[in-house]
Tab-separated table of C-alpha atoms in Angstrom:
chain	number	residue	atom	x	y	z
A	185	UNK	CA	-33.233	58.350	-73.901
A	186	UNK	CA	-30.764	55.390	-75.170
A	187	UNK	CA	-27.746	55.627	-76.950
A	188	UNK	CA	-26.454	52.470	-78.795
A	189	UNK	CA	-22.701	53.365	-79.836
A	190	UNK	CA	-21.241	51.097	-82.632
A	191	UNK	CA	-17.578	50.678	-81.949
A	192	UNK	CA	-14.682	50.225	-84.510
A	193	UNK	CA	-12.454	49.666	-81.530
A	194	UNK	CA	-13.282	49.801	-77.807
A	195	UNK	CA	-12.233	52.873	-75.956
A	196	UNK	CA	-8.151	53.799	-74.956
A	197	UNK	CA	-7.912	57.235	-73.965
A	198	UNK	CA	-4.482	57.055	-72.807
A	199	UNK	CA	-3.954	55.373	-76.195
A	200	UNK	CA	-4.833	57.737	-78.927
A	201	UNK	CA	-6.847	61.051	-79.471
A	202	UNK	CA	-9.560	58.593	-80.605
A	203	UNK	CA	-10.498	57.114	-77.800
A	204	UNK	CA	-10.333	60.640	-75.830
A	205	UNK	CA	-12.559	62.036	-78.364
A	206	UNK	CA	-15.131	58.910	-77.709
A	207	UNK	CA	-15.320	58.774	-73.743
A	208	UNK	CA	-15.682	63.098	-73.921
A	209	UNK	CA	-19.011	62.338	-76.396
A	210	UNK	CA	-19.693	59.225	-74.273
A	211	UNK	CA	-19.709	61.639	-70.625
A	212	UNK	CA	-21.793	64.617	-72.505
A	213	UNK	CA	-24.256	61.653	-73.141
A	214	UNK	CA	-23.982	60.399	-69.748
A	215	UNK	CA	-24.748	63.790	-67.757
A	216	UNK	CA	-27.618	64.464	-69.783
A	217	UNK	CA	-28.771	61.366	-68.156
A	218	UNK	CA	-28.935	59.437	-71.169
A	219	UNK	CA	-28.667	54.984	-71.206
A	220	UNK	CA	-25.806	54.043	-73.035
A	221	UNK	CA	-25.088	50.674	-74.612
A	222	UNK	CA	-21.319	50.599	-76.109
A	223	UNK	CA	-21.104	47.462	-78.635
A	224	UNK	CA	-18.226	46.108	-80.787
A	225	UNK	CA	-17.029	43.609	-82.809
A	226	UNK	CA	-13.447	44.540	-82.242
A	227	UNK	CA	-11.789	41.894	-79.397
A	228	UNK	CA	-11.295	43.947	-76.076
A	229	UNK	CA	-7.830	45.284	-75.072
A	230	UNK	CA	-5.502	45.679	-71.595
A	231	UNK	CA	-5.602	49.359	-71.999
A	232	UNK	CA	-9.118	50.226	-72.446
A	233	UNK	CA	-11.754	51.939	-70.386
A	234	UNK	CA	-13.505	49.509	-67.499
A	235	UNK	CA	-17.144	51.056	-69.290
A	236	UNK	CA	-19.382	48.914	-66.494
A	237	UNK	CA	-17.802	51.272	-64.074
A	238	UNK	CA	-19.600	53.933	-66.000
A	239	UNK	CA	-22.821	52.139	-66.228
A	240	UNK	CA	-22.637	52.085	-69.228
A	241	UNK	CA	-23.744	48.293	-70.639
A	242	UNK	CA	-21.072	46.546	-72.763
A	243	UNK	CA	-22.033	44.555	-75.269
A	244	UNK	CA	-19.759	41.751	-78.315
A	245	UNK	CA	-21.783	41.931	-81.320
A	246	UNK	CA	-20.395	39.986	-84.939
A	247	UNK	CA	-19.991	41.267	-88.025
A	248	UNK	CA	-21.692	39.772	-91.032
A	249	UNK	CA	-24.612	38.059	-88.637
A	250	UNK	CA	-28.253	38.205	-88.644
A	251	UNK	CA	-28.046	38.245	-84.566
A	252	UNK	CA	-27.236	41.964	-84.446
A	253	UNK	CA	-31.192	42.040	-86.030
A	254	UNK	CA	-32.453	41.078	-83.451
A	255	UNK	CA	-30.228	42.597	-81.071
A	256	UNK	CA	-30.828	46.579	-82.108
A	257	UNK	CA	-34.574	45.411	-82.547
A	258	UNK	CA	-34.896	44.310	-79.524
A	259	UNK	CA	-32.579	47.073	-77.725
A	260	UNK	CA	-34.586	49.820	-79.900
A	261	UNK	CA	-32.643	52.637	-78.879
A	262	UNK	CA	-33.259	56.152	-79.538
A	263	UNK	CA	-30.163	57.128	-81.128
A	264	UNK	CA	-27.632	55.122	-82.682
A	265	UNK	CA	-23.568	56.497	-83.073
A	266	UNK	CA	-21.497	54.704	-85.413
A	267	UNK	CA	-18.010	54.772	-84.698
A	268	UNK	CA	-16.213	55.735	-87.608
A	269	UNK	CA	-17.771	55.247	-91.504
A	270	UNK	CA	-16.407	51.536	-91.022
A	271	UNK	CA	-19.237	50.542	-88.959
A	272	UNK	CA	-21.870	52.423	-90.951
A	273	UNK	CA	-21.468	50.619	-94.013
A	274	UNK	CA	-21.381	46.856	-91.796
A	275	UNK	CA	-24.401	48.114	-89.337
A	276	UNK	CA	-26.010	51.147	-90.885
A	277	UNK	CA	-28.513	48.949	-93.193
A	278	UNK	CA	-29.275	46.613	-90.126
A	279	UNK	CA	-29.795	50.056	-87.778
A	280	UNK	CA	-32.596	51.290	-90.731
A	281	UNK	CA	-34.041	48.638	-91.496
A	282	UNK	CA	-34.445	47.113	-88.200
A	283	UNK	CA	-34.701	50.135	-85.798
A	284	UNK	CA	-35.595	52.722	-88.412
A	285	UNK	CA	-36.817	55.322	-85.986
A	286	UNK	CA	-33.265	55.886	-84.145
A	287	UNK	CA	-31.414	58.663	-85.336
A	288	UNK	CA	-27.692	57.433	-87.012
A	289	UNK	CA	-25.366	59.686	-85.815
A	290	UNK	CA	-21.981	59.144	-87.523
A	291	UNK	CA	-18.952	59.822	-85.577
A	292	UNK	CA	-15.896	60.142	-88.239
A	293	UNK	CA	-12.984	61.370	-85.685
A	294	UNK	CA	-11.542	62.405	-88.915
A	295	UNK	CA	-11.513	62.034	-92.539
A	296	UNK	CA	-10.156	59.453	-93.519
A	297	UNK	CA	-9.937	59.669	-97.264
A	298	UNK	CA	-8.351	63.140	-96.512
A	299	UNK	CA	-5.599	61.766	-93.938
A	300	UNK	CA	-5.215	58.971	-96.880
A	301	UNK	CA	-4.707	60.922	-100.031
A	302	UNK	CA	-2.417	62.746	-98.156
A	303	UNK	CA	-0.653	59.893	-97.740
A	304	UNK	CA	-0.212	59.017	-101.305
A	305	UNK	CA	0.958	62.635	-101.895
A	306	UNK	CA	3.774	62.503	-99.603
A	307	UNK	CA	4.379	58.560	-100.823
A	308	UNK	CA	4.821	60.236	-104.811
A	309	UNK	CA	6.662	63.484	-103.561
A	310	UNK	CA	4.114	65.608	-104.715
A	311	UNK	CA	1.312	68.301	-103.188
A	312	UNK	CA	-1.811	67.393	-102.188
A	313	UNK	CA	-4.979	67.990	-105.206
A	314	UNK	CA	-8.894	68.807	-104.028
A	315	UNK	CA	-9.183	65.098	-106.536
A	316	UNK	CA	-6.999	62.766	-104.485
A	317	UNK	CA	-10.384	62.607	-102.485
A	318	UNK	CA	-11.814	60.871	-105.490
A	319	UNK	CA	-10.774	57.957	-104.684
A	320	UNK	CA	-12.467	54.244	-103.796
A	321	UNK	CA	-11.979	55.264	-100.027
A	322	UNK	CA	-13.419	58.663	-100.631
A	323	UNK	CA	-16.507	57.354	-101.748
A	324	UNK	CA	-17.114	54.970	-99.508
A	325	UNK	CA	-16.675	57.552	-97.074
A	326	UNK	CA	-18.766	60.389	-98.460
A	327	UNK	CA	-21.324	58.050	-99.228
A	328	UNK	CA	-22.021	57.014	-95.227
A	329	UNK	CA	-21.447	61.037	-94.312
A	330	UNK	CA	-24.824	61.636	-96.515
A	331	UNK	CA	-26.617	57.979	-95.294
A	332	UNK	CA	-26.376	59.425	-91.684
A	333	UNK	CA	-28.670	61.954	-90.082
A	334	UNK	CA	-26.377	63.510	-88.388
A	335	UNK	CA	-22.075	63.832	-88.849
A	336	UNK	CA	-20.075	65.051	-86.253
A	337	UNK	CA	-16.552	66.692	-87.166
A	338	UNK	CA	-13.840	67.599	-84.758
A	339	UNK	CA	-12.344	69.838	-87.201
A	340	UNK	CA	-14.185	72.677	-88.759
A	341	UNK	CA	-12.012	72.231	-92.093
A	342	UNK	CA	-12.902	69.130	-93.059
A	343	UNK	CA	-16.672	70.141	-91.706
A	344	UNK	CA	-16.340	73.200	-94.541
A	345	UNK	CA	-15.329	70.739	-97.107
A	346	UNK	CA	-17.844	68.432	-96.645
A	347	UNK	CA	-20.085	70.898	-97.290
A	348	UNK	CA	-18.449	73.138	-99.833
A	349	UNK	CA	-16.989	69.957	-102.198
A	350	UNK	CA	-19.480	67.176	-101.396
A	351	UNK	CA	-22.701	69.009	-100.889
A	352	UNK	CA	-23.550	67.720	-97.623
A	353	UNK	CA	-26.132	69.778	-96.095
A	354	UNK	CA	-25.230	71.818	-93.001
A	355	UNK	CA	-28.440	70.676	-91.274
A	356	UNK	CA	-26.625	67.244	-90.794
A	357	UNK	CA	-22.958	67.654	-90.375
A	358	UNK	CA	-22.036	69.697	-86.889
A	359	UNK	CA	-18.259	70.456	-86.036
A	360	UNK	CA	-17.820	69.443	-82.117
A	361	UNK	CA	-14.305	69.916	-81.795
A	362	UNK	CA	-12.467	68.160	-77.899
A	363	UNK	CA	-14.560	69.289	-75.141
A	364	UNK	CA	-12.106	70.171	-72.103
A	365	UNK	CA	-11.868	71.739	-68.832
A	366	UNK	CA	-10.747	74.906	-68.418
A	367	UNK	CA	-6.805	75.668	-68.349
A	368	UNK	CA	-7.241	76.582	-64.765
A	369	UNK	CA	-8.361	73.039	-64.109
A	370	UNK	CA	-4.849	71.351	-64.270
A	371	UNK	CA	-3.490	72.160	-61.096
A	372	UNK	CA	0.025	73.449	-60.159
A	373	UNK	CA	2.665	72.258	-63.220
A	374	UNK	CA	6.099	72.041	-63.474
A	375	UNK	CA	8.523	75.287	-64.451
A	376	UNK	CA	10.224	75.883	-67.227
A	377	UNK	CA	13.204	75.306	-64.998
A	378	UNK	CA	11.803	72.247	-64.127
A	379	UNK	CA	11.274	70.731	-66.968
A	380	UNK	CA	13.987	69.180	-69.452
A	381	UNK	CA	14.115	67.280	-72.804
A	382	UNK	CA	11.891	66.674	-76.143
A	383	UNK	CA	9.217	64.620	-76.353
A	384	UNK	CA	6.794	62.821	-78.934
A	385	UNK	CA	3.695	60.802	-78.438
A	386	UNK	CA	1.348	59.112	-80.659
A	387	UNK	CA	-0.053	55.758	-81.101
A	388	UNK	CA	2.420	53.732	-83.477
A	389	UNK	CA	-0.408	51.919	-85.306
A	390	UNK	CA	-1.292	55.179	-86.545
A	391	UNK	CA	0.268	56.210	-89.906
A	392	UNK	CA	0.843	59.755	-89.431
A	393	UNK	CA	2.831	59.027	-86.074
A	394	UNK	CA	4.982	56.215	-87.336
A	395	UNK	CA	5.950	58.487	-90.365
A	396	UNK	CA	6.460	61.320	-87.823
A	397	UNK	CA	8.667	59.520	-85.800
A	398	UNK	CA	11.078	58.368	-88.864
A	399	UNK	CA	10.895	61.728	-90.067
A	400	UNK	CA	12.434	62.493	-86.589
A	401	UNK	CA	14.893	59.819	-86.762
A	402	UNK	CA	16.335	60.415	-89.818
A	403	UNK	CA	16.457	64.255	-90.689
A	404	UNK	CA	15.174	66.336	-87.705
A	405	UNK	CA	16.141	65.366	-84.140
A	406	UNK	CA	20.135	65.415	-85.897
A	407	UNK	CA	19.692	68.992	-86.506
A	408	UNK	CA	18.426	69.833	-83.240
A	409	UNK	CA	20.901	67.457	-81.282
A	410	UNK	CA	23.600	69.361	-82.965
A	411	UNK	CA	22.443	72.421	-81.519
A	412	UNK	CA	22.031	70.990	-78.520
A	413	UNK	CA	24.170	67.791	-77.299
A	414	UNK	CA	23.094	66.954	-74.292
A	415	UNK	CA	19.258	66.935	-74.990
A	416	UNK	CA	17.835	64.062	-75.412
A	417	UNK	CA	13.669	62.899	-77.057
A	418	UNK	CA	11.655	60.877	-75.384
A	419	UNK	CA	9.574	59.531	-77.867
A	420	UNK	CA	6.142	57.289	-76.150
A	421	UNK	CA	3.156	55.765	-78.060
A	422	UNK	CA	0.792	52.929	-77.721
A	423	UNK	CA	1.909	49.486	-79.223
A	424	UNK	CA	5.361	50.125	-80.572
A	425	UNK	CA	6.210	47.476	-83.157
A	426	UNK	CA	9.785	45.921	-82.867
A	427	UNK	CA	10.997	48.521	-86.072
A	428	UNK	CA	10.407	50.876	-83.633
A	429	UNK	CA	11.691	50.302	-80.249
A	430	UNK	CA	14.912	49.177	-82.651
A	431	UNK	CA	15.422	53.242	-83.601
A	432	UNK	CA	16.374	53.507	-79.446
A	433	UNK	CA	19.631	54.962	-78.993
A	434	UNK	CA	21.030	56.552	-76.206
A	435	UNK	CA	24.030	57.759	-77.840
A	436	UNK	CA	22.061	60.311	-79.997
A	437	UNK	CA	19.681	61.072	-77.041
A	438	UNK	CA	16.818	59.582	-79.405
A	439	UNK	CA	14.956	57.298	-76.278
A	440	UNK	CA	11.794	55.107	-77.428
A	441	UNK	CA	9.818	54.478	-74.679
A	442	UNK	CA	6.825	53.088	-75.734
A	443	UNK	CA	3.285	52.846	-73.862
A	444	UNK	CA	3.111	55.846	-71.179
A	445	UNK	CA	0.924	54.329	-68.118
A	446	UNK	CA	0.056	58.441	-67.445
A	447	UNK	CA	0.754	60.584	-70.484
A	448	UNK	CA	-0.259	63.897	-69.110
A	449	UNK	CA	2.630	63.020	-66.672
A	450	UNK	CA	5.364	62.647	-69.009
A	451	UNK	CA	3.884	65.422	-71.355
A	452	UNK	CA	4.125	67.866	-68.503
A	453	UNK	CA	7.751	67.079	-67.214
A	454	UNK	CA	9.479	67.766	-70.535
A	455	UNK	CA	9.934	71.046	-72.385
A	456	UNK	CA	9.014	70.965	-75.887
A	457	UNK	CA	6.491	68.712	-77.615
A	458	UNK	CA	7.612	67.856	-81.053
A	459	UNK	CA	4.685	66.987	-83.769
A	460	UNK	CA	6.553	66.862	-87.310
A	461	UNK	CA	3.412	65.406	-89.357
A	462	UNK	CA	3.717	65.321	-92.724
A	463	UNK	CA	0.446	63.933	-93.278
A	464	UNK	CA	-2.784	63.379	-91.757
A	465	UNK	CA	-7.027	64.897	-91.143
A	466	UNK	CA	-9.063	65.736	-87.616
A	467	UNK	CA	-7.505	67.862	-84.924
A	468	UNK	CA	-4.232	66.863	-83.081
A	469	UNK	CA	-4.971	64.997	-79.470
A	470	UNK	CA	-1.316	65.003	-78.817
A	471	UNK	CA	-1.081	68.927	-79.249
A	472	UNK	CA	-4.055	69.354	-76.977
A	473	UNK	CA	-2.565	67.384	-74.081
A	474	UNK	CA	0.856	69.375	-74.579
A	475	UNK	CA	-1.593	72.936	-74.320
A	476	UNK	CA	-3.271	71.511	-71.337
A	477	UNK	CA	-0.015	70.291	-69.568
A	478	UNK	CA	1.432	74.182	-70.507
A	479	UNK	CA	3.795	72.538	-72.862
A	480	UNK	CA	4.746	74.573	-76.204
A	481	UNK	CA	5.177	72.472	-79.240
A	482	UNK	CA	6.854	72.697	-82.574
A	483	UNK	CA	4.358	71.245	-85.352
A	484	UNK	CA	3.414	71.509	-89.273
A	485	UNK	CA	0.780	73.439	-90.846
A	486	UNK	CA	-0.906	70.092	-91.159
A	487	UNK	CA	-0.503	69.476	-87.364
A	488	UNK	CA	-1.971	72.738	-86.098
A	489	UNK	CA	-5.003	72.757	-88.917
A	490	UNK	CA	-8.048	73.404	-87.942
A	491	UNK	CA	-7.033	73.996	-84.086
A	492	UNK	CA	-5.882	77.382	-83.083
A	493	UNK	CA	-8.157	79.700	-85.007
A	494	UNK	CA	-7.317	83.137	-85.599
A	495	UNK	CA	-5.129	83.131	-82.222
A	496	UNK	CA	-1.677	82.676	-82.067
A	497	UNK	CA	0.045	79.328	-81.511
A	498	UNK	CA	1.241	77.551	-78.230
A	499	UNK	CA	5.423	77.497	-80.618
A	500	UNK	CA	6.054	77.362	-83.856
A	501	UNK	CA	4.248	76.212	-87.124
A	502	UNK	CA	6.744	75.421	-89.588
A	503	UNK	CA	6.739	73.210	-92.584
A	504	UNK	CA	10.383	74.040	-93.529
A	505	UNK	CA	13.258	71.048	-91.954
A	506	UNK	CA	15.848	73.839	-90.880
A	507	UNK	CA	13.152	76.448	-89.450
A	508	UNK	CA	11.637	73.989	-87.633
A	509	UNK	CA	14.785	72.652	-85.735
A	510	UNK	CA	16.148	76.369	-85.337
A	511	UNK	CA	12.725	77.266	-83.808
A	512	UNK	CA	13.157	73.565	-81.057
A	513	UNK	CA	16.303	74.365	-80.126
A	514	UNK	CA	16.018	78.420	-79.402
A	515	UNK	CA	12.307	77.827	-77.859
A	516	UNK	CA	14.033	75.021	-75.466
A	517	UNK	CA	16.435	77.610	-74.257
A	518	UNK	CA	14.200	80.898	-74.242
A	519	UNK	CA	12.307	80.947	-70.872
A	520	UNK	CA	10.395	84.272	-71.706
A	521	UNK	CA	9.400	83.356	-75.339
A	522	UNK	CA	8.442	79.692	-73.770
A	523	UNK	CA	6.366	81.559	-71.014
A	524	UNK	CA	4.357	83.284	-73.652
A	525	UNK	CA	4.013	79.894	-75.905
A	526	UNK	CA	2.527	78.084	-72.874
A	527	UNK	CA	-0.377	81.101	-72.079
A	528	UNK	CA	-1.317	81.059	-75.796
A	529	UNK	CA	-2.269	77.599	-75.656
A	530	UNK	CA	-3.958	78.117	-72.309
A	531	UNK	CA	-5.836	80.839	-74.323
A	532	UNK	CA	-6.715	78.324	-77.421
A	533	UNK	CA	-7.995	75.252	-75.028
A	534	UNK	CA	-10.317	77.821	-73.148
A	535	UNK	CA	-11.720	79.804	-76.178
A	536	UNK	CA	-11.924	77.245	-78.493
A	537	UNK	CA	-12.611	73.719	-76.815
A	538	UNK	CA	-14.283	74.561	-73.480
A	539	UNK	CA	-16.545	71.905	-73.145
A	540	UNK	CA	-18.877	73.928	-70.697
A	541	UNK	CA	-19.722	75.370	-73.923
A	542	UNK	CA	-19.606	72.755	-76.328
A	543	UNK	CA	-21.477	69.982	-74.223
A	544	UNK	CA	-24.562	72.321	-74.395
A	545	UNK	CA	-24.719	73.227	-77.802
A	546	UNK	CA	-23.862	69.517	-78.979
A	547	UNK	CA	-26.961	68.414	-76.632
A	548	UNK	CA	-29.089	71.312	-78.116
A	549	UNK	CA	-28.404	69.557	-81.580
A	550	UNK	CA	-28.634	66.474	-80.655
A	551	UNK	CA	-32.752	67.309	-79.874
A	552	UNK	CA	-33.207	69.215	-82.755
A	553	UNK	CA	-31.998	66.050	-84.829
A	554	UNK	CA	-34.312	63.833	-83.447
A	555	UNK	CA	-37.534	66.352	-83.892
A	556	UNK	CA	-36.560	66.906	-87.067
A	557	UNK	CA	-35.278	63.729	-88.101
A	558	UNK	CA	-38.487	62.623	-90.911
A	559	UNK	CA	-38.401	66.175	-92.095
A	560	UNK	CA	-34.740	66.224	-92.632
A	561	UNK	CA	-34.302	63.116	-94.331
A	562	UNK	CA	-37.221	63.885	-96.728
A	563	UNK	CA	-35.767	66.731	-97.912
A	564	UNK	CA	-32.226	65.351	-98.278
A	565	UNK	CA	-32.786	63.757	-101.595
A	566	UNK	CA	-29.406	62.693	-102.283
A	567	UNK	CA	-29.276	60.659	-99.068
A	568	UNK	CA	-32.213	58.522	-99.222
A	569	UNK	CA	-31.086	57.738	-102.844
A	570	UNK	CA	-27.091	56.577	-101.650
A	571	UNK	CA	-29.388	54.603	-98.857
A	572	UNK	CA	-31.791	52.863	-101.295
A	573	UNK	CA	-28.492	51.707	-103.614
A	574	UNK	CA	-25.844	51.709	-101.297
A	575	UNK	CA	-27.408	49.946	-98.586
A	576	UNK	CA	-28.974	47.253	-100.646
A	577	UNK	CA	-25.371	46.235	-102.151
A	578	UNK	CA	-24.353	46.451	-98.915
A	579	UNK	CA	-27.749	44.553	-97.234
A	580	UNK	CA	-26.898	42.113	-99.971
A	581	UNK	CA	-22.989	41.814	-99.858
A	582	UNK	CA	-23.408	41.010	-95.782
A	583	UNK	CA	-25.856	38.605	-96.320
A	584	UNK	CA	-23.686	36.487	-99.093
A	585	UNK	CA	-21.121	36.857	-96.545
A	586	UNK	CA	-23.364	35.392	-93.878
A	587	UNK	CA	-24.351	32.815	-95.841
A	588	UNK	CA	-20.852	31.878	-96.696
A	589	UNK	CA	-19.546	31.513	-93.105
A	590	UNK	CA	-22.789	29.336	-91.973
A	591	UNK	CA	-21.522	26.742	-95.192
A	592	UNK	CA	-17.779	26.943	-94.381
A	593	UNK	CA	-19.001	25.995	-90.357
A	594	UNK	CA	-20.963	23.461	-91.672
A	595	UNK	CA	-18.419	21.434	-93.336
């Protein structure tokens, strides 16, 4: 079988939860003995996965072009995974109408109208309404969710709304939350006595972790650094822009340190992972790594949605300033109560996102989708009609594009 994955970006998964989330789904392909082709318009990067060392064929393809036609026509794979809605709506009417037997498999890492009207809550100081997803970006994104065969959804929240508020069928939407190794898979880690200091991580081009890191700045690490002087947080994340490497100060213990070369490293030598979001969608990688590294964190209700269950968290989830700076500093200090923290994450990452059992089951699906693929997308009505308009605006949009850029060269 061949996979063709359509990439918004190309792989980091030292970078961002992202790019974990693609090389997990890109493995689970590869040890079911599956060919994989990885393409993307996006320009490579320093920090992203060698892919050829996977065999697993790389490939540059351009947006707006007729060449990709005759690429995926040629390539005719059996299964095609678009990278985030983004590359639906540029490749999805190129994958159907050249290589219309290949299942389209959409791969949303989260929702991104969610994470975004979110956004605009916080922005007007206001609580988030069911209708802030009725919005341009909403559409858009609903609209690729029902053109695909198949949606995968790391969190089962956003899974449940898709289906209760936008009527997508549960035959093609499947939650597939991380797939991980078993806590007893990380080895030997550092005590609690070893261990010292805060820390934060999250890629800075990211909205909720930029936000989460002023947040930190300007109201919550003051609170906690009153309670305790000499600790200090050590805040690291992919491509710091200069506003952010100028918040350093080593007078208030508040360290940027940017890029981390090995962040399972630095997660696992401090104490107390601190995840203030105020705003964002999916499941949190960050909060993952700190449960595999046996590191307790402080986060939001938003942070911890969608990833513990009904089990009890690896801290404290608190969406209250003072509570959750009380709850830091007396966690940092409390070596029993930080003990029992670090085995209830152990306890989420193996009940919840053991990928011995995931892997399976998403494989399992996987071959149901492609038996029933005619079947399915017969009866799914709704689909074949956003396809028929959607993709023809699009189809037609692309090709005025196209046209445009072959006019502009030739002058």
């Amino acid at each position: 079988m061949h996979l063709l994955v359509i990439g918004y970006v190309w792989p980091e998964p030292n970078s961002s939860a992202a790019g974990s989330r693609m090389m997990q789904l890109l493995h689970t392909f590869r040890d079911a003995n599956w060919q994989i082709t990885f393409a993307s318009p996006a320009q490579q990067t320093e920090h992203m996965t060698k892919l050829d060392e996977l065999d697993i064929a790389c490939e540059h393809i351009t947006l707006n072009d007729a060449s990709f036609d005759h690429y995926v026509s040629s390539l005719a794979p059996d299964a095609v995974m678009f990278d985030r809605f983004m590359m639906e709506e540029q490749f999805g009417w190129r994958v159907e109408k050249f290589c219309p037997n290949a299942l389209r498999i959409l791969n949303t890492e989260d929702l991104h109208s969610l994470r975004e009207a979110r956004h605009q809550a916080l922005k007007q100081k206001r609580s988030f309404q069911q209708a802030d997803l009725h919005s341009d970006l909403g559409i858009r994104e609903i609209a690729a969710i029902h053109r695909c065969d198949l949606t995968l959804m790391i969190s089962e929240f956003e899974k449940n709304l898709l289906v209760n508020e936008f009527h997508v069928p549960e035959s093609h939407v499947f939650h597939l939350p991380f797939m991980l190794e078993r806590s007893t898979e990380y080895g030997v880690l550092p005590t609690f006595e070893e261990r010292q200091h805060f820390i934060s991580i999250g890629n800075f081009r990211h909205a909720p972790n930029w936000d989460a890191v002023l947040y930190l700045k300007q109201q919550v690490w003051p609170k906690i650094r009153k309670k305790l002087p000499t600790a200090e947080l050590h805040i690291y994340g992919a491509y710091p822009p200069p506003k952010a490497t100028q918040l350093h100060n080593e007078k208030e213990g508040f360290l940027v340190k940017g890029w981390a070369k090995d962040a399972q490293d630095v997660m696992k030598h401090a104490r107390i992972c601190l995840a203030p979001l105020r705003f964002g969608a999916g499941i949190k990688g960050k909060l993952v790594e700190a449960m595999q590294m046996g590191t307790p964190s402080i986060t939001t209700s938003i942070g911890a949605e969608s990833m513990y269950g009904h089990l009890p968290w690896n801290g404290v989830i608190s969406d209250d300033i003072e509570e959750f700076a009380a709850a830091a500093a007396a966690l940092y200090q409390d070596s029993a109560s930080w003990h029992l923290m670090q085995k209830n994450g152990f306890s989420i990452l193996d009940t919840l996102y053991d990928k011995a059992v995931w892997g399976p089951r998403f494989l399992t699906r996987i071959e149901r989708q492609l038996a029933l693929k005619d079947t399915l997308r017969e009866k799914h009505f709704l689909g074949k009609m956003l396809r028929h308009h959607s993709l023809k605006s699009t189809q037609y949009m692309s090709q005025w594009i196209e046209l445009k850029n072959k006019k502009e060269e030739g002058n």
